[in-house]
């Protein structure tokens, strides 16, 4: 297995969030470097860590590139070589189960709980075990949409990762056509394995899930299976803004988009992009420092009747 190293620092929340925003603006950021940031502990909401995973021993130039995300700050970095194991799997192993709405998400290390919609998501090479605030928030928002009577006949999960959000949507709307996509080819095998574990049928019929590798909406199969009445995208704020028009074209009037992966400080810009694309806010949720947005596409305004008087 290839080497994996981390560059880590612990900083105040405001500094971490500024670094995450700077990362989104860094157009030359290496594609195989993964940056994460979150609270160190639930009882320390103002103390965050930021960690970069990279597939080589970092050079002085690499450290300088990471430090550039912290303009105006001088954080102390710790460089560590990880064991020869997949770092995502290691980081996710032993995670406690979570409850989000009716959903109970666990690794195989824990037993099921009766009366819940139970999903087993092993530690894997893809993101989306449900433990991140954005994924858990999406699960809760999907349940809220169901409670409010939203009917879904055709859904798509963009940036599916482990497939969890697509699985959850199918559990709530079991007769829907369902499509999941991710830009990372490794997710195909991960989704297939998780589908088998959770008795989700892969296929192209109603109640089944179709998986495709795609960058945003740039795939003929995604376009052919639309338009959708539910589009889920738990990705990043920058891509969410860029994809607003594409998502609008892919969603039926009155349809819903569920957006996550954005910090609360990024919400205003994302919402503005979707208002311009023809959406209105239906509900929002803040989970930690992360915003989860449910927006609905506006229907065509009725034509005004011409006045009978002259």
GROMACS .gro file of C-alpha atoms in nm:
model
  310
    1UNK     CA    1   0.000   0.000   0.000
    2UNK     CA    2   0.124   0.352  -0.078
    3UNK     CA    3   0.261   0.570   0.200
    4UNK     CA    4   0.021   0.803   0.374
    5UNK     CA    5   0.130   1.099   0.583
    6UNK     CA    6  -0.061   1.364   0.773
    7UNK     CA    7   0.004   1.729   0.849
    8UNK     CA    8  -0.209   1.824   1.148
    9UNK     CA    9  -0.267   2.132   1.359
   10UNK     CA   10  -0.504   2.232   1.638
   11UNK     CA   11  -0.645   2.584   1.613
   12UNK     CA   12  -0.946   2.793   1.722
   13UNK     CA   13  -1.267   2.732   1.530
   14UNK     CA   14  -1.250   3.063   1.343
   15UNK     CA   15  -0.900   2.985   1.218
   16UNK     CA   16  -1.002   2.634   1.108
   17UNK     CA   17  -1.306   2.761   0.921
   18UNK     CA   18  -1.097   3.026   0.745
   19UNK     CA   19  -0.854   2.753   0.638
   20UNK     CA   20  -1.137   2.538   0.503
   21UNK     CA   21  -1.264   2.833   0.302
   22UNK     CA   22  -0.913   2.904   0.171
   23UNK     CA   23  -0.886   2.540   0.066
   24UNK     CA   24  -1.195   2.574  -0.152
   25UNK     CA   25  -1.036   2.871  -0.326
   26UNK     CA   26  -0.704   2.690  -0.382
   27UNK     CA   27  -0.747   2.589  -0.746
   28UNK     CA   28  -0.402   2.428  -0.760
   29UNK     CA   29  -0.458   2.206  -0.457
   30UNK     CA   30  -0.326   1.854  -0.535
   31UNK     CA   31  -0.614   1.621  -0.621
   32UNK     CA   32  -0.482   1.339  -0.401
   33UNK     CA   33  -0.445   1.552  -0.086
   34UNK     CA   34  -0.747   1.529   0.145
   35UNK     CA   35  -0.817   1.805   0.397
   36UNK     CA   36  -1.048   1.761   0.693
   37UNK     CA   37  -1.143   1.985   0.981
   38UNK     CA   38  -1.379   1.950   1.274
   39UNK     CA   39  -1.421   1.988   1.650
   40UNK     CA   40  -1.165   1.808   1.863
   41UNK     CA   41  -1.443   1.697   2.101
   42UNK     CA   42  -1.814   1.763   2.156
   43UNK     CA   43  -1.739   1.945   2.482
   44UNK     CA   44  -1.478   2.168   2.313
   45UNK     CA   45  -1.673   2.337   2.031
   46UNK     CA   46  -1.423   2.622   1.993
   47UNK     CA   47  -1.121   2.391   1.956
   48UNK     CA   48  -1.076   2.239   1.612
   49UNK     CA   49  -0.818   2.034   1.429
   50UNK     CA   50  -0.728   2.063   1.064
   51UNK     CA   51  -0.554   1.767   0.904
   52UNK     CA   52  -0.420   1.706   0.556
   53UNK     CA   53  -0.364   1.351   0.430
   54UNK     CA   54  -0.113   1.313   0.149
   55UNK     CA   55   0.038   1.008  -0.024
   56UNK     CA   56   0.405   1.095   0.040
   57UNK     CA   57   0.636   1.237   0.301
   58UNK     CA   58   0.569   1.612   0.296
   59UNK     CA   59   0.851   1.836   0.184
   60UNK     CA   60   0.918   2.187   0.308
   61UNK     CA   61   0.727   2.314   0.005
   62UNK     CA   62   0.432   2.091   0.093
   63UNK     CA   63   0.422   2.227   0.446
   64UNK     CA   64   0.440   2.579   0.306
   65UNK     CA   65   0.140   2.504   0.080
   66UNK     CA   66  -0.064   2.389   0.381
   67UNK     CA   67   0.052   2.685   0.590
   68UNK     CA   68  -0.072   2.918   0.316
   69UNK     CA   69  -0.428   2.820   0.412
   70UNK     CA   70  -0.371   2.986   0.750
   71UNK     CA   71  -0.285   3.337   0.632
   72UNK     CA   72  -0.245   3.566   0.931
   73UNK     CA   73  -0.192   3.273   1.169
   74UNK     CA   74   0.112   3.068   1.264
   75UNK     CA   75  -0.016   2.723   1.362
   76UNK     CA   76   0.214   2.449   1.484
   77UNK     CA   77   0.208   2.147   1.253
   78UNK     CA   78   0.266   1.785   1.343
   79UNK     CA   79   0.379   1.554   1.062
   80UNK     CA   80   0.303   1.184   1.105
   81UNK     CA   81   0.347   0.875   0.889
   82UNK     CA   82   0.043   0.649   0.915
   83UNK     CA   83   0.068   0.271   0.935
   84UNK     CA   84   0.046   0.079   0.608
   85UNK     CA   85  -0.332   0.064   0.622
   86UNK     CA   86  -0.603   0.253   0.443
   87UNK     CA   87  -0.630   0.577   0.642
   88UNK     CA   88  -1.004   0.626   0.590
   89UNK     CA   89  -1.077   0.276   0.716
   90UNK     CA   90  -0.855   0.327   1.018
   91UNK     CA   91  -1.012   0.663   1.100
   92UNK     CA   92  -1.366   0.523   1.080
   93UNK     CA   93  -1.317   0.192   1.259
   94UNK     CA   94  -1.477   0.163   1.602
   95UNK     CA   95  -1.716   0.452   1.547
   96UNK     CA   96  -2.014   0.458   1.778
   97UNK     CA   97  -2.356   0.418   1.611
   98UNK     CA   98  -2.555   0.732   1.540
   99UNK     CA   99  -2.927   0.804   1.542
  100UNK     CA  100  -3.061   1.058   1.290
  101UNK     CA  101  -3.437   1.075   1.261
  102UNK     CA  102  -3.559   0.716   1.221
  103UNK     CA  103  -3.217   0.601   1.099
  104UNK     CA  104  -2.965   0.400   1.299
  105UNK     CA  105  -2.624   0.388   1.132
  106UNK     CA  106  -2.360   0.153   1.264
  107UNK     CA  107  -2.049  -0.039   1.171
  108UNK     CA  108  -2.060  -0.420   1.183
  109UNK     CA  109  -1.909  -0.402   1.532
  110UNK     CA  110  -2.247  -0.309   1.680
  111UNK     CA  111  -2.585  -0.491   1.690
  112UNK     CA  112  -2.904  -0.355   1.530
  113UNK     CA  113  -3.171  -0.172   1.728
  114UNK     CA  114  -3.531  -0.280   1.678
  115UNK     CA  115  -3.774  -0.018   1.553
  116UNK     CA  116  -3.517   0.178   1.354
  117UNK     CA  117  -3.421   0.196   0.988
  118UNK     CA  118  -3.093   0.015   1.031
  119UNK     CA  119  -2.791   0.064   0.806
  120UNK     CA  120  -2.457  -0.109   0.837
  121UNK     CA  121  -2.181   0.104   0.685
  122UNK     CA  122  -1.834  -0.045   0.740
  123UNK     CA  123  -1.524   0.169   0.755
  124UNK     CA  124  -1.424   0.200   0.392
  125UNK     CA  125  -1.236   0.388   0.126
  126UNK     CA  126  -1.525   0.630   0.071
  127UNK     CA  127  -1.673   0.905   0.286
  128UNK     CA  128  -2.024   0.901   0.424
  129UNK     CA  129  -2.053   0.674   0.727
  130UNK     CA  130  -2.317   0.905   0.874
  131UNK     CA  131  -2.097   1.027   1.156
  132UNK     CA  132  -2.005   1.358   1.001
  133UNK     CA  133  -2.247   1.635   1.091
  134UNK     CA  134  -2.338   1.694   0.726
  135UNK     CA  135  -2.436   1.333   0.657
  136UNK     CA  136  -2.626   1.298   0.982
  137UNK     CA  137  -2.802   1.628   0.911
  138UNK     CA  138  -2.905   1.506   0.566
  139UNK     CA  139  -3.053   1.191   0.717
  140UNK     CA  140  -3.257   1.400   0.961
  141UNK     CA  141  -3.370   1.637   0.685
  142UNK     CA  142  -3.479   1.349   0.460
  143UNK     CA  143  -3.694   1.223   0.747
  144UNK     CA  144  -3.841   1.573   0.792
  145UNK     CA  145  -3.926   1.589   0.422
  146UNK     CA  146  -4.108   1.257   0.448
  147UNK     CA  147  -4.304   1.377   0.752
  148UNK     CA  148  -4.411   1.687   0.559
  149UNK     CA  149  -4.565   1.470   0.291
  150UNK     CA  150  -4.307   1.506   0.015
  151UNK     CA  151  -4.360   1.242  -0.254
  152UNK     CA  152  -4.052   1.123  -0.442
  153UNK     CA  153  -4.072   0.924  -0.763
  154UNK     CA  154  -3.724   0.987  -0.904
  155UNK     CA  155  -3.419   1.073  -0.694
  156UNK     CA  156  -3.047   1.120  -0.741
  157UNK     CA  157  -2.761   1.141  -0.490
  158UNK     CA  158  -2.466   1.340  -0.629
  159UNK     CA  159  -2.136   1.266  -0.453
  160UNK     CA  160  -2.277   0.955  -0.289
  161UNK     CA  161  -1.958   0.825  -0.122
  162UNK     CA  162  -2.068   0.511   0.063
  163UNK     CA  163  -2.421   0.527  -0.083
  164UNK     CA  164  -2.579   0.590   0.258
  165UNK     CA  165  -2.797   0.888   0.163
  166UNK     CA  166  -2.925   0.712  -0.149
  167UNK     CA  167  -3.005   0.405   0.063
  168UNK     CA  168  -3.189   0.623   0.318
  169UNK     CA  169  -3.394   0.799   0.050
  170UNK     CA  170  -3.494   0.463  -0.098
  171UNK     CA  171  -3.596   0.341   0.247
  172UNK     CA  172  -3.831   0.640   0.279
  173UNK     CA  173  -3.958   0.625  -0.082
  174UNK     CA  174  -3.921   0.257  -0.176
  175UNK     CA  175  -4.095   0.284  -0.515
  176UNK     CA  176  -3.873   0.560  -0.649
  177UNK     CA  177  -3.627   0.539  -0.933
  178UNK     CA  178  -3.290   0.599  -0.768
  179UNK     CA  179  -2.952   0.701  -0.905
  180UNK     CA  180  -2.625   0.762  -0.722
  181UNK     CA  181  -2.307   0.913  -0.858
  182UNK     CA  182  -1.959   1.003  -0.744
  183UNK     CA  183  -1.654   1.149  -0.911
  184UNK     CA  184  -1.431   0.889  -0.741
  185UNK     CA  185  -1.432   0.548  -0.919
  186UNK     CA  186  -1.350   0.368  -0.593
  187UNK     CA  187  -1.703   0.449  -0.474
  188UNK     CA  188  -1.855   0.206  -0.723
  189UNK     CA  189  -1.719  -0.097  -0.541
  190UNK     CA  190  -1.793   0.057  -0.203
  191UNK     CA  191  -2.157   0.128  -0.293
  192UNK     CA  192  -2.200  -0.220  -0.442
  193UNK     CA  193  -2.064  -0.383  -0.125
  194UNK     CA  194  -2.275  -0.164   0.104
  195UNK     CA  195  -2.585  -0.225  -0.106
  196UNK     CA  196  -2.539  -0.600  -0.065
  197UNK     CA  197  -2.489  -0.562   0.311
  198UNK     CA  198  -2.804  -0.351   0.348
  199UNK     CA  199  -3.028  -0.546   0.106
  200UNK     CA  200  -3.046  -0.260  -0.143
  201UNK     CA  201  -3.106  -0.394  -0.493
  202UNK     CA  202  -2.888  -0.252  -0.769
  203UNK     CA  203  -3.062  -0.203  -1.100
  204UNK     CA  204  -3.257   0.038  -1.317
  205UNK     CA  205  -3.612  -0.033  -1.203
  206UNK     CA  206  -3.823   0.137  -0.940
  207UNK     CA  207  -3.700   0.053  -0.593
  208UNK     CA  208  -3.352  -0.021  -0.727
  209UNK     CA  209  -3.034   0.186  -0.730
  210UNK     CA  210  -2.822   0.270  -1.035
  211UNK     CA  211  -2.461   0.375  -0.968
  212UNK     CA  212  -2.256   0.588  -1.207
  213UNK     CA  213  -1.917   0.759  -1.194
  214UNK     CA  214  -1.958   1.123  -1.298
  215UNK     CA  215  -1.830   1.474  -1.238
  216UNK     CA  216  -2.134   1.675  -1.128
  217UNK     CA  217  -2.416   1.631  -1.379
  218UNK     CA  218  -2.179   1.571  -1.672
  219UNK     CA  219  -2.296   1.223  -1.761
  220UNK     CA  220  -2.547   1.111  -2.027
  221UNK     CA  221  -2.704   0.855  -1.794
  222UNK     CA  222  -2.768   1.117  -1.526
  223UNK     CA  223  -2.933   1.339  -1.783
  224UNK     CA  224  -3.133   1.053  -1.935
  225UNK     CA  225  -3.273   0.939  -1.599
  226UNK     CA  226  -3.390   1.289  -1.507
  227UNK     CA  227  -3.562   1.511  -1.442
  228UNK     CA  228  -3.562   1.439  -1.069
  229UNK     CA  229  -3.800   1.543  -0.795
  230UNK     CA  230  -3.530   1.496  -0.529
  231UNK     CA  231  -3.163   1.577  -0.578
  232UNK     CA  232  -2.922   1.522  -0.286
  233UNK     CA  233  -2.574   1.674  -0.290
  234UNK     CA  234  -2.354   1.650   0.019
  235UNK     CA  235  -2.032   1.782  -0.132
  236UNK     CA  236  -1.861   2.123  -0.081
  237UNK     CA  237  -1.983   2.482  -0.093
  238UNK     CA  238  -1.781   2.578  -0.401
  239UNK     CA  239  -1.910   2.297  -0.623
  240UNK     CA  240  -2.262   2.350  -0.489
  241UNK     CA  241  -2.254   2.710  -0.609
  242UNK     CA  242  -2.108   2.612  -0.946
  243UNK     CA  243  -2.369   2.340  -0.999
  244UNK     CA  244  -2.676   2.548  -0.909
  245UNK     CA  245  -2.784   2.603  -1.270
  246UNK     CA  246  -2.716   2.240  -1.365
  247UNK     CA  247  -2.915   2.118  -1.066
  248UNK     CA  248  -3.200   2.350  -1.157
  249UNK     CA  249  -3.212   2.203  -1.508
  250UNK     CA  250  -3.217   1.853  -1.361
  251UNK     CA  251  -3.503   1.909  -1.113
  252UNK     CA  252  -3.873   1.930  -1.196
  253UNK     CA  253  -4.074   2.242  -1.097
  254UNK     CA  254  -4.174   2.195  -0.736
  255UNK     CA  255  -3.892   1.944  -0.687
  256UNK     CA  256  -3.646   1.946  -0.400
  257UNK     CA  257  -3.271   1.975  -0.359
  258UNK     CA  258  -3.102   1.877  -0.035
  259UNK     CA  259  -2.765   2.048   0.000
  260UNK     CA  260  -2.491   1.990   0.256
  261UNK     CA  261  -2.115   2.006   0.292
  262UNK     CA  262  -2.116   2.381   0.359
  263UNK     CA  263  -2.022   2.567   0.672
  264UNK     CA  264  -2.282   2.800   0.819
  265UNK     CA  265  -2.055   3.088   0.715
  266UNK     CA  266  -2.085   2.971   0.353
  267UNK     CA  267  -2.463   2.937   0.357
  268UNK     CA  268  -2.548   3.287   0.239
  269UNK     CA  269  -2.349   3.254  -0.085
  270UNK     CA  270  -2.487   2.906  -0.159
  271UNK     CA  271  -2.845   3.012  -0.095
  272UNK     CA  272  -2.802   3.316  -0.317
  273UNK     CA  273  -2.681   3.095  -0.603
  274UNK     CA  274  -2.987   2.874  -0.573
  275UNK     CA  275  -3.230   3.166  -0.550
  276UNK     CA  276  -3.082   3.291  -0.878
  277UNK     CA  277  -3.130   2.940  -1.020
  278UNK     CA  278  -3.501   2.942  -0.934
  279UNK     CA  279  -3.518   2.781  -0.589
  280UNK     CA  280  -3.668   2.895  -0.262
  281UNK     CA  281  -3.576   2.781   0.087
  282UNK     CA  282  -3.810   2.520   0.235
  283UNK     CA  283  -3.615   2.443   0.555
  284UNK     CA  284  -3.268   2.468   0.701
  285UNK     CA  285  -3.085   2.293   0.980
  286UNK     CA  286  -2.757   2.368   1.152
  287UNK     CA  287  -2.565   2.069   1.286
  288UNK     CA  288  -2.257   2.192   1.467
  289UNK     CA  289  -2.106   2.450   1.231
  290UNK     CA  290  -2.257   2.293   0.918
  291UNK     CA  291  -2.571   2.401   0.735
  292UNK     CA  292  -2.813   2.157   0.574
  293UNK     CA  293  -3.049   2.320   0.325
  294UNK     CA  294  -3.373   2.196   0.173
  295UNK     CA  295  -3.478   2.409  -0.123
  296UNK     CA  296  -3.764   2.369  -0.367
  297UNK     CA  297  -3.767   2.474  -0.730
  298UNK     CA  298  -4.024   2.738  -0.802
  299UNK     CA  299  -4.312   2.642  -1.028
  300UNK     CA  300  -4.400   2.857  -1.327
  301UNK     CA  301  -4.597   3.163  -1.226
  302UNK     CA  302  -4.955   3.169  -1.361
  303UNK     CA  303  -5.019   3.405  -1.649
  304UNK     CA  304  -5.212   3.718  -1.553
  305UNK     CA  305  -5.549   3.748  -1.720
  306UNK     CA  306  -5.589   4.043  -1.947
  307UNK     CA  307  -5.832   4.298  -1.813
  308UNK     CA  308  -6.178   4.289  -1.972
  309UNK     CA  309  -6.214   4.663  -1.940
  310UNK     CA  310  -6.085   4.893  -2.211
   0.00000   0.00000   0.00000
